[in-house]
Amino acid sequence: MILCCGEALIDMIPTPTTAGPDGFVPHSGGAVFNTAIALGRLGVQVGMLTGLSADMFGRQLVEALEASHVNTSHVVVSDRPTTLAFVRLVDGHATYCFFDENSAGRMLDTAEFPVLCSEVSTLFFGGISLACEPSAKAYAALLEQEYAKRVVMIDPNIRPRFVKDIDRYRARLDRMISRADIVKVSDEDLNWFLPVPLSMREKVAILLERGPSVLILTHGGEGASGFIADGPVVKVPAQRVEITDTVGAGDTFNGGFLAKLSELGCLTKAQLSSLSADALHQAMQHGSKAAAVTVSRAGANPPWAGEL
């Protein structure tokens, strides 16, 4: 089982109304939630570890997970509110306004974490759950406890306005990256994390030296580049589709990428440490294909296996 550890929230998506002005429709979302949904729909055994509310939105999130075959046995339910993210779309690109104070996800503590079942072989971390304390510290502690026994992938999906203490956040990410087997960053993430006058390739080399076996660098509409130690750079272009919006695109890429690695039998520490360029290319291409479906329709709505 791949266990996705991090935020699940409600995206309030602007939608035209009969009265004229846009209204907001609640859609289940969150970076880590979206990756779990993508994996479930692609037929991978997947679970979610997160804090959810007992309110109507929390129930909506549980129902959405279960409808996409995501195991919810590691979900921690409380009476705290659900995180709400109001989305603004400009030319298909999303910006967010978050309501997250004292939420069920943000206030999740290590003491509330369930014991991981023996089926969990891979942990996925990412999103705002790595920036917003106290849950960020809890997820970092979980990775520290488990990384030697299980494959770890991280997609920090950095949102600078969530970062209250830049030095502490960078130090947390740096330690987590050093424990990870797979790291995915956008070019914007990489420049924020390493604000030094070096080329992208030099910055990639710095991250690889931290310890990951595989690093994926995404370039938005220009596709992605994959790096493995002492191997060639693997490039995959973005699939060309008519874009409705970009909500959940990177998260869906993560799901498709992990799904293909799992299918190829490469989602183990031993296999990742000697991953071939061909296997990396197949996984990245699968992630790109899945992401293309998501951007072609409204909201974070990853494809089912049959759609690919």
mmCIF file of C-alpha atoms in Angstrom:
data_model
loop_
_atom_site.group_PDB
_atom_site.id
_atom_site.type_symbol
_atom_site.label_atom_id
_atom_site.label_comp_id
_atom_site.label_asym_id
_atom_site.label_seq_id
_atom_site.Cartn_x
_atom_site.Cartn_y
_atom_site.Cartn_z
ATOM 1 C CA MET A 1 0.000 0.000 0.000
ATOM 2 C CA ILE A 2 1.090 3.556 -0.769
ATOM 3 C CA LEU A 3 0.060 5.742 2.177
ATOM 4 C CA CYS A 4 -0.469 9.411 1.306
ATOM 5 C CA CYS A 5 0.247 11.555 4.380
ATOM 6 C CA GLY A 6 -0.968 15.142 4.403
ATOM 7 C CA GLU A 7 -3.784 17.551 3.781
ATOM 8 C CA ALA A 8 -7.319 16.906 2.615
ATOM 9 C CA LEU A 9 -9.479 19.996 2.247
ATOM 10 C CA ILE A 10 -12.358 21.574 0.388
ATOM 11 C CA ASP A 11 -11.633 23.629 -2.741
ATOM 12 C CA MET A 12 -14.370 26.229 -3.163
ATOM 13 C CA ILE A 13 -14.439 26.543 -6.960
ATOM 14 C CA PRO A 14 -16.029 29.607 -8.629
ATOM 15 C CA THR A 15 -19.006 28.520 -10.715
ATOM 16 C CA PRO A 16 -21.478 30.624 -12.763
ATOM 17 C CA THR A 17 -24.961 30.945 -11.295
ATOM 18 C CA THR A 18 -28.306 31.711 -12.884
ATOM 19 C CA ALA A 19 -28.320 35.017 -10.980
ATOM 20 C CA GLY A 20 -25.209 36.189 -12.846
ATOM 21 C CA PRO A 21 -22.227 36.421 -10.467
ATOM 22 C CA ASP A 22 -20.124 33.356 -9.701
ATOM 23 C CA GLY A 23 -20.906 31.226 -6.672
ATOM 24 C CA PHE A 24 -18.561 28.783 -4.966
ATOM 25 C CA VAL A 25 -19.097 25.025 -5.208
ATOM 26 C CA PRO A 26 -17.327 22.729 -2.678
ATOM 27 C CA HIS A 27 -14.990 20.230 -4.344
ATOM 28 C CA SER A 28 -12.907 17.709 -2.418
ATOM 29 C CA GLY A 29 -9.219 18.503 -2.754
ATOM 30 C CA GLY A 30 -5.803 19.157 -1.258
ATOM 31 C CA ALA A 31 -2.468 18.221 -2.806
ATOM 32 C CA VAL A 32 -1.948 14.964 -0.903
ATOM 33 C CA PHE A 33 -5.649 14.051 -1.117
ATOM 34 C CA ASN A 34 -5.539 14.521 -4.908
ATOM 35 C CA THR A 35 -2.536 12.216 -5.217
ATOM 36 C CA ALA A 36 -4.336 9.548 -3.168
ATOM 37 C CA ILE A 37 -7.434 9.859 -5.380
ATOM 38 C CA ALA A 38 -5.312 9.567 -8.528
ATOM 39 C CA LEU A 39 -3.619 6.417 -7.223
ATOM 40 C CA GLY A 40 -6.925 4.837 -6.211
ATOM 41 C CA ARG A 41 -8.483 5.520 -9.598
ATOM 42 C CA LEU A 42 -5.454 4.065 -11.362
ATOM 43 C CA GLY A 43 -5.929 0.791 -9.528
ATOM 44 C CA VAL A 44 -3.115 1.052 -6.983
ATOM 45 C CA GLN A 45 -3.594 -0.089 -3.388
ATOM 46 C CA VAL A 46 -3.537 3.250 -1.553
ATOM 47 C CA GLY A 47 -4.496 4.750 1.790
ATOM 48 C CA MET A 48 -4.654 8.205 3.340
ATOM 49 C CA LEU A 49 -3.285 9.422 6.665
ATOM 50 C CA THR A 50 -4.741 12.825 7.520
ATOM 51 C CA GLY A 51 -6.840 14.695 10.034
ATOM 52 C CA LEU A 52 -10.469 15.122 8.977
ATOM 53 C CA SER A 53 -13.393 16.885 10.576
ATOM 54 C CA ALA A 54 -16.617 15.223 11.636
ATOM 55 C CA ASP A 55 -18.472 18.092 9.918
ATOM 56 C CA MET A 56 -20.303 17.898 6.574
ATOM 57 C CA PHE A 57 -17.154 18.693 4.602
ATOM 58 C CA GLY A 58 -15.159 16.025 6.433
ATOM 59 C CA ARG A 59 -17.830 13.474 5.562
ATOM 60 C CA GLN A 60 -17.669 14.643 1.946
ATOM 61 C CA LEU A 61 -13.914 14.024 1.929
ATOM 62 C CA VAL A 62 -14.269 10.512 3.404
ATOM 63 C CA GLU A 63 -16.945 9.629 0.857
ATOM 64 C CA ALA A 64 -14.763 10.919 -1.981
ATOM 65 C CA LEU A 65 -11.791 8.848 -0.807
ATOM 66 C CA GLU A 66 -13.836 5.687 -0.505
ATOM 67 C CA ALA A 67 -15.509 6.256 -3.885
ATOM 68 C CA SER A 68 -12.039 6.243 -5.489
ATOM 69 C CA HIS A 69 -10.962 3.082 -3.602
ATOM 70 C CA VAL A 70 -8.700 4.868 -1.100
ATOM 71 C CA ASN A 71 -8.346 3.080 2.241
ATOM 72 C CA THR A 72 -9.430 5.397 5.105
ATOM 73 C CA SER A 73 -8.353 3.255 8.073
ATOM 74 C CA HIS A 74 -5.486 5.692 8.862
ATOM 75 C CA VAL A 75 -7.717 8.811 8.889
ATOM 76 C CA VAL A 76 -7.964 10.643 12.241
ATOM 77 C CA VAL A 77 -11.387 12.247 12.800
ATOM 78 C CA SER A 78 -11.965 15.170 15.201
ATOM 79 C CA ASP A 79 -14.531 17.897 15.916
ATOM 80 C CA ARG A 80 -12.265 20.629 14.548
ATOM 81 C CA PRO A 81 -13.349 22.362 11.303
ATOM 82 C CA THR A 82 -12.377 21.423 7.747
ATOM 83 C CA THR A 83 -9.801 23.529 5.886
ATOM 84 C CA LEU A 84 -11.433 25.589 3.116
ATOM 85 C CA ALA A 85 -9.512 26.887 0.086
ATOM 86 C CA PHE A 86 -11.319 29.478 -2.038
ATOM 87 C CA VAL A 87 -9.985 29.288 -5.577
ATOM 88 C CA ARG A 88 -9.570 32.106 -8.074
ATOM 89 C CA LEU A 89 -9.004 31.104 -11.689
ATOM 90 C CA VAL A 90 -7.276 33.425 -14.167
ATOM 91 C CA ASP A 91 -6.733 31.981 -17.655
ATOM 92 C CA GLY A 92 -7.060 28.501 -16.159
ATOM 93 C CA HIS A 93 -4.385 29.053 -13.495
ATOM 94 C CA ALA A 94 -5.414 28.773 -9.862
ATOM 95 C CA THR A 95 -4.612 30.986 -6.874
ATOM 96 C CA TYR A 96 -5.947 30.237 -3.393
ATOM 97 C CA CYS A 97 -7.237 31.909 -0.240
ATOM 98 C CA PHE A 98 -7.094 29.456 2.683
ATOM 99 C CA PHE A 99 -9.111 29.248 5.896
ATOM 100 C CA ASP A 100 -7.064 26.860 7.995
ATOM 101 C CA GLU A 101 -6.845 28.089 11.596
ATOM 102 C CA ASN A 102 -7.375 25.348 14.203
ATOM 103 C CA SER A 103 -8.493 22.915 11.486
ATOM 104 C CA ALA A 104 -8.695 19.138 11.818
ATOM 105 C CA GLY A 105 -5.772 18.683 9.454
ATOM 106 C CA ARG A 106 -3.508 21.412 10.725
ATOM 107 C CA MET A 107 -3.818 20.489 14.398
ATOM 108 C CA LEU A 108 -3.028 16.796 13.865
ATOM 109 C CA ASP A 109 -0.471 15.605 16.395
ATOM 110 C CA THR A 110 1.948 12.668 16.427
ATOM 111 C CA ALA A 111 0.157 11.178 19.421
ATOM 112 C CA GLU A 112 -2.994 10.820 17.284
ATOM 113 C CA PHE A 113 -1.299 8.905 14.474
ATOM 114 C CA PRO A 114 -2.451 5.292 14.149
ATOM 115 C CA VAL A 115 0.062 2.466 13.952
ATOM 116 C CA LEU A 116 0.882 1.897 10.287
ATOM 117 C CA CYS A 117 -0.379 -1.431 9.013
ATOM 118 C CA SER A 118 2.135 -3.953 7.669
ATOM 119 C CA GLU A 119 0.864 -3.472 4.105
ATOM 120 C CA VAL A 120 2.242 0.073 3.944
ATOM 121 C CA SER A 121 5.355 -0.077 1.767
ATOM 122 C CA THR A 122 5.560 3.529 0.521
ATOM 123 C CA LEU A 123 4.896 6.890 2.164
ATOM 124 C CA PHE A 124 4.026 10.009 0.176
ATOM 125 C CA PHE A 125 4.347 13.469 1.765
ATOM 126 C CA GLY A 126 3.799 16.955 0.403
ATOM 127 C CA GLY A 127 1.791 20.136 0.108
ATOM 128 C CA ILE A 128 0.925 22.695 2.742
ATOM 129 C CA SER A 129 0.931 19.977 5.396
ATOM 130 C CA LEU A 130 4.744 20.277 5.416
ATOM 131 C CA ALA A 131 4.569 24.033 6.033
ATOM 132 C CA CYS A 132 1.727 24.495 8.524
ATOM 133 C CA GLU A 133 2.526 23.639 12.126
ATOM 134 C CA PRO A 134 1.891 21.738 14.294
ATOM 135 C CA SER A 135 0.960 19.014 11.773
ATOM 136 C CA ALA A 136 4.103 19.717 9.729
ATOM 137 C CA LYS A 137 6.272 18.643 12.673
ATOM 138 C CA ALA A 138 4.145 15.521 13.122
ATOM 139 C CA TYR A 139 4.556 14.445 9.491
ATOM 140 C CA ALA A 140 8.307 15.117 9.663
ATOM 141 C CA ALA A 141 8.503 12.957 12.797
ATOM 142 C CA LEU A 142 6.598 10.160 11.042
ATOM 143 C CA LEU A 143 9.028 10.229 8.115
ATOM 144 C CA GLU A 144 11.984 10.160 10.518
ATOM 145 C CA GLN A 145 10.502 7.123 12.233
ATOM 146 C CA GLU A 146 9.666 5.171 9.071
ATOM 147 C CA TYR A 147 12.059 6.114 6.251
ATOM 148 C CA ALA A 148 14.513 3.268 6.843
ATOM 149 C CA LYS A 149 11.745 0.675 6.437
ATOM 150 C CA ARG A 150 9.612 2.156 3.647
ATOM 151 C CA VAL A 151 10.030 4.003 0.339
ATOM 152 C CA VAL A 152 9.449 7.754 0.714
ATOM 153 C CA MET A 153 8.397 10.289 -1.937
ATOM 154 C CA ILE A 154 8.115 14.029 -1.267
ATOM 155 C CA ASP A 155 6.548 16.778 -3.366
ATOM 156 C CA PRO A 156 6.855 19.941 -1.232
ATOM 157 C CA ASN A 157 4.639 21.994 -3.590
ATOM 158 C CA ILE A 158 5.975 25.098 -1.839
ATOM 159 C CA ARG A 159 3.550 27.948 -1.127
ATOM 160 C CA PRO A 160 5.736 30.730 0.350
ATOM 161 C CA ARG A 161 2.862 32.658 1.953
ATOM 162 C CA PHE A 162 2.178 29.701 4.248
ATOM 163 C CA VAL A 163 5.727 29.772 5.585
ATOM 164 C CA LYS A 164 5.931 31.669 8.880
ATOM 165 C CA ASP A 165 9.560 30.795 9.690
ATOM 166 C CA ILE A 166 11.566 30.380 6.484
ATOM 167 C CA ASP A 167 14.714 29.007 8.134
ATOM 168 C CA ARG A 168 12.797 26.405 10.149
ATOM 169 C CA TYR A 169 10.761 25.346 7.107
ATOM 170 C CA ARG A 170 13.848 25.029 4.907
ATOM 171 C CA ALA A 171 15.608 23.020 7.626
ATOM 172 C CA ARG A 172 12.597 20.688 7.933
ATOM 173 C CA LEU A 173 12.398 20.178 4.168
ATOM 174 C CA ASP A 174 16.147 19.677 3.931
ATOM 175 C CA ARG A 175 16.069 16.892 6.514
ATOM 176 C CA MET A 176 13.013 15.248 4.920
ATOM 177 C CA ILE A 177 14.585 15.398 1.451
ATOM 178 C CA SER A 178 17.730 13.761 2.821
ATOM 179 C CA ARG A 179 15.553 10.841 4.011
ATOM 180 C CA ALA A 180 13.509 10.532 0.798
ATOM 181 C CA ASP A 181 13.977 8.106 -2.084
ATOM 182 C CA ILE A 182 12.044 10.232 -4.611
ATOM 183 C CA VAL A 183 11.716 14.024 -4.662
ATOM 184 C CA LYS A 184 9.602 16.010 -7.085
ATOM 185 C CA VAL A 185 9.963 19.786 -7.300
ATOM 186 C CA SER A 186 8.874 22.453 -9.749
ATOM 187 C CA ASP A 187 11.443 24.904 -11.078
ATOM 188 C CA GLU A 188 9.788 27.544 -8.862
ATOM 189 C CA ASP A 189 10.086 25.249 -5.814
ATOM 190 C CA LEU A 190 13.751 24.646 -6.510
ATOM 191 C CA ASN A 191 14.574 28.340 -6.885
ATOM 192 C CA TRP A 192 12.751 29.156 -3.645
ATOM 193 C CA PHE A 193 14.373 26.336 -1.714
ATOM 194 C CA LEU A 194 17.867 27.128 -3.048
ATOM 195 C CA PRO A 195 17.944 30.923 -3.652
ATOM 196 C CA VAL A 196 21.528 30.935 -4.892
ATOM 197 C CA PRO A 197 23.028 32.046 -8.260
ATOM 198 C CA LEU A 198 23.419 28.566 -9.732
ATOM 199 C CA SER A 199 21.975 26.840 -12.780
ATOM 200 C CA MET A 200 18.991 24.495 -12.442
ATOM 201 C CA ARG A 201 21.267 21.530 -13.126
ATOM 202 C CA GLU A 202 23.622 22.599 -10.339
ATOM 203 C CA LYS A 203 20.707 22.970 -7.930
ATOM 204 C CA VAL A 204 19.424 19.525 -8.917
ATOM 205 C CA ALA A 205 22.873 18.116 -8.156
ATOM 206 C CA ILE A 206 22.763 19.690 -4.688
ATOM 207 C CA LEU A 207 19.429 18.016 -3.917
ATOM 208 C CA LEU A 208 20.610 14.650 -5.238
ATOM 209 C CA GLU A 209 23.682 14.901 -3.023
ATOM 210 C CA ARG A 210 21.320 15.183 -0.043
ATOM 211 C CA GLY A 211 20.320 11.541 -0.598
ATOM 212 C CA PRO A 212 17.349 10.925 -2.959
ATOM 213 C CA SER A 213 17.739 8.224 -5.607
ATOM 214 C CA VAL A 214 15.385 9.961 -8.049
ATOM 215 C CA LEU A 215 14.576 13.633 -8.612
ATOM 216 C CA ILE A 216 11.837 14.964 -10.878
ATOM 217 C CA LEU A 217 11.950 18.616 -11.948
ATOM 218 C CA THR A 218 8.746 19.937 -13.521
ATOM 219 C CA HIS A 219 8.578 22.917 -15.860
ATOM 220 C CA GLY A 220 4.830 23.615 -16.068
ATOM 221 C CA GLY A 221 3.625 23.447 -19.652
ATOM 222 C CA GLU A 222 7.118 22.536 -20.816
ATOM 223 C CA GLY A 223 7.032 19.067 -19.254
ATOM 224 C CA ALA A 224 9.428 17.479 -16.768
ATOM 225 C CA SER A 225 13.014 16.299 -16.409
ATOM 226 C CA GLY A 226 14.065 13.236 -14.436
ATOM 227 C CA PHE A 227 17.437 12.711 -12.774
ATOM 228 C CA ILE A 228 19.103 9.618 -11.374
ATOM 229 C CA ALA A 229 22.632 9.339 -10.032
ATOM 230 C CA ASP A 230 25.209 8.770 -12.778
ATOM 231 C CA GLY A 231 22.440 8.418 -15.383
ATOM 232 C CA PRO A 232 21.205 10.455 -18.351
ATOM 233 C CA VAL A 233 18.634 13.225 -17.934
ATOM 234 C CA VAL A 234 15.189 11.906 -18.895
ATOM 235 C CA LYS A 235 12.864 14.463 -20.486
ATOM 236 C CA VAL A 236 9.116 14.091 -20.989
ATOM 237 C CA PRO A 237 7.077 16.819 -22.708
ATOM 238 C CA ALA A 238 3.701 17.905 -21.392
ATOM 239 C CA GLN A 239 0.783 16.370 -23.244
ATOM 240 C CA ARG A 240 -0.947 18.989 -25.408
ATOM 241 C CA VAL A 241 -4.618 19.391 -24.494
ATOM 242 C CA GLU A 242 -7.147 22.195 -24.227
ATOM 243 C CA ILE A 243 -6.745 23.414 -20.645
ATOM 244 C CA THR A 244 -9.805 24.030 -18.504
ATOM 245 C CA ASP A 245 -7.780 24.703 -15.356
ATOM 246 C CA THR A 246 -4.593 23.456 -13.705
ATOM 247 C CA VAL A 247 -6.052 22.465 -10.314
ATOM 248 C CA GLY A 248 -4.548 19.132 -9.249
ATOM 249 C CA ALA A 249 -2.271 18.704 -12.265
ATOM 250 C CA GLY A 250 0.952 18.133 -10.336
ATOM 251 C CA ASP A 251 -0.815 15.917 -7.805
ATOM 252 C CA THR A 252 -2.191 13.736 -10.590
ATOM 253 C CA PHE A 253 1.293 13.519 -12.104
ATOM 254 C CA ASN A 254 2.500 12.157 -8.766
ATOM 255 C CA GLY A 255 -0.220 9.515 -8.782
ATOM 256 C CA GLY A 256 0.489 8.416 -12.339
ATOM 257 C CA PHE A 257 4.230 8.364 -11.704
ATOM 258 C CA LEU A 258 3.955 6.205 -8.573
ATOM 259 C CA ALA A 259 1.350 3.948 -10.193
ATOM 260 C CA LYS A 260 3.678 3.106 -13.069
ATOM 261 C CA LEU A 261 6.675 2.535 -10.782
ATOM 262 C CA SER A 262 4.505 0.151 -8.767
ATOM 263 C CA GLU A 263 3.356 -1.657 -11.913
ATOM 264 C CA LEU A 264 6.974 -2.046 -13.059
ATOM 265 C CA GLY A 265 7.995 -3.495 -9.696
ATOM 266 C CA CYS A 266 10.354 -0.568 -9.124
ATOM 267 C CA LEU A 267 8.793 0.897 -5.982
ATOM 268 C CA THR A 268 11.373 -0.526 -3.566
ATOM 269 C CA LYS A 269 14.472 1.082 -2.127
ATOM 270 C CA ALA A 270 16.729 -1.398 -3.907
ATOM 271 C CA GLN A 271 15.085 -0.879 -7.303
ATOM 272 C CA LEU A 272 15.015 2.916 -6.970
ATOM 273 C CA SER A 273 18.706 3.051 -6.085
ATOM 274 C CA SER A 274 19.514 1.533 -9.486
ATOM 275 C CA LEU A 275 16.502 2.715 -11.504
ATOM 276 C CA SER A 276 16.964 2.566 -15.272
ATOM 277 C CA ALA A 277 16.372 5.565 -17.496
ATOM 278 C CA ASP A 278 13.735 3.563 -19.376
ATOM 279 C CA ALA A 279 11.724 2.832 -16.233
ATOM 280 C CA LEU A 280 11.983 6.472 -15.171
ATOM 281 C CA HIS A 281 10.796 7.586 -18.609
ATOM 282 C CA GLN A 282 7.802 5.224 -18.515
ATOM 283 C CA ALA A 283 6.783 6.464 -15.067
ATOM 284 C CA MET A 284 7.128 10.133 -15.981
ATOM 285 C CA GLN A 285 5.225 9.636 -19.231
ATOM 286 C CA HIS A 286 2.403 7.916 -17.359
ATOM 287 C CA GLY A 287 2.288 10.809 -14.885
ATOM 288 C CA SER A 288 2.184 13.345 -17.713
ATOM 289 C CA LYS A 289 -0.609 11.482 -19.477
ATOM 290 C CA ALA A 290 -2.705 11.330 -16.307
ATOM 291 C CA ALA A 291 -2.104 15.033 -15.574
ATOM 292 C CA ALA A 292 -3.237 15.959 -19.090
ATOM 293 C CA VAL A 293 -6.656 14.457 -18.411
ATOM 294 C CA THR A 294 -6.972 16.421 -15.164
ATOM 295 C CA VAL A 295 -6.173 19.810 -16.737
ATOM 296 C CA SER A 296 -8.682 19.149 -19.523
ATOM 297 C CA ARG A 297 -11.600 19.260 -17.059
ATOM 298 C CA ALA A 298 -12.698 21.446 -14.165
ATOM 299 C CA GLY A 299 -11.125 21.040 -10.740
ATOM 300 C CA ALA A 300 -8.926 18.257 -9.421
ATOM 301 C CA ASN A 301 -10.578 15.301 -11.148
ATOM 302 C CA PRO A 302 -7.914 12.638 -11.863
ATOM 303 C CA PRO A 303 -8.584 9.993 -14.508
ATOM 304 C CA TRP A 304 -9.592 6.386 -13.966
ATOM 305 C CA ALA A 305 -7.313 3.716 -15.438
ATOM 306 C CA GLY A 306 -9.716 3.089 -18.321
ATOM 307 C CA GLU A 307 -9.439 6.731 -19.431
ATOM 308 C CA LEU A 308 -5.730 6.313 -20.119
#
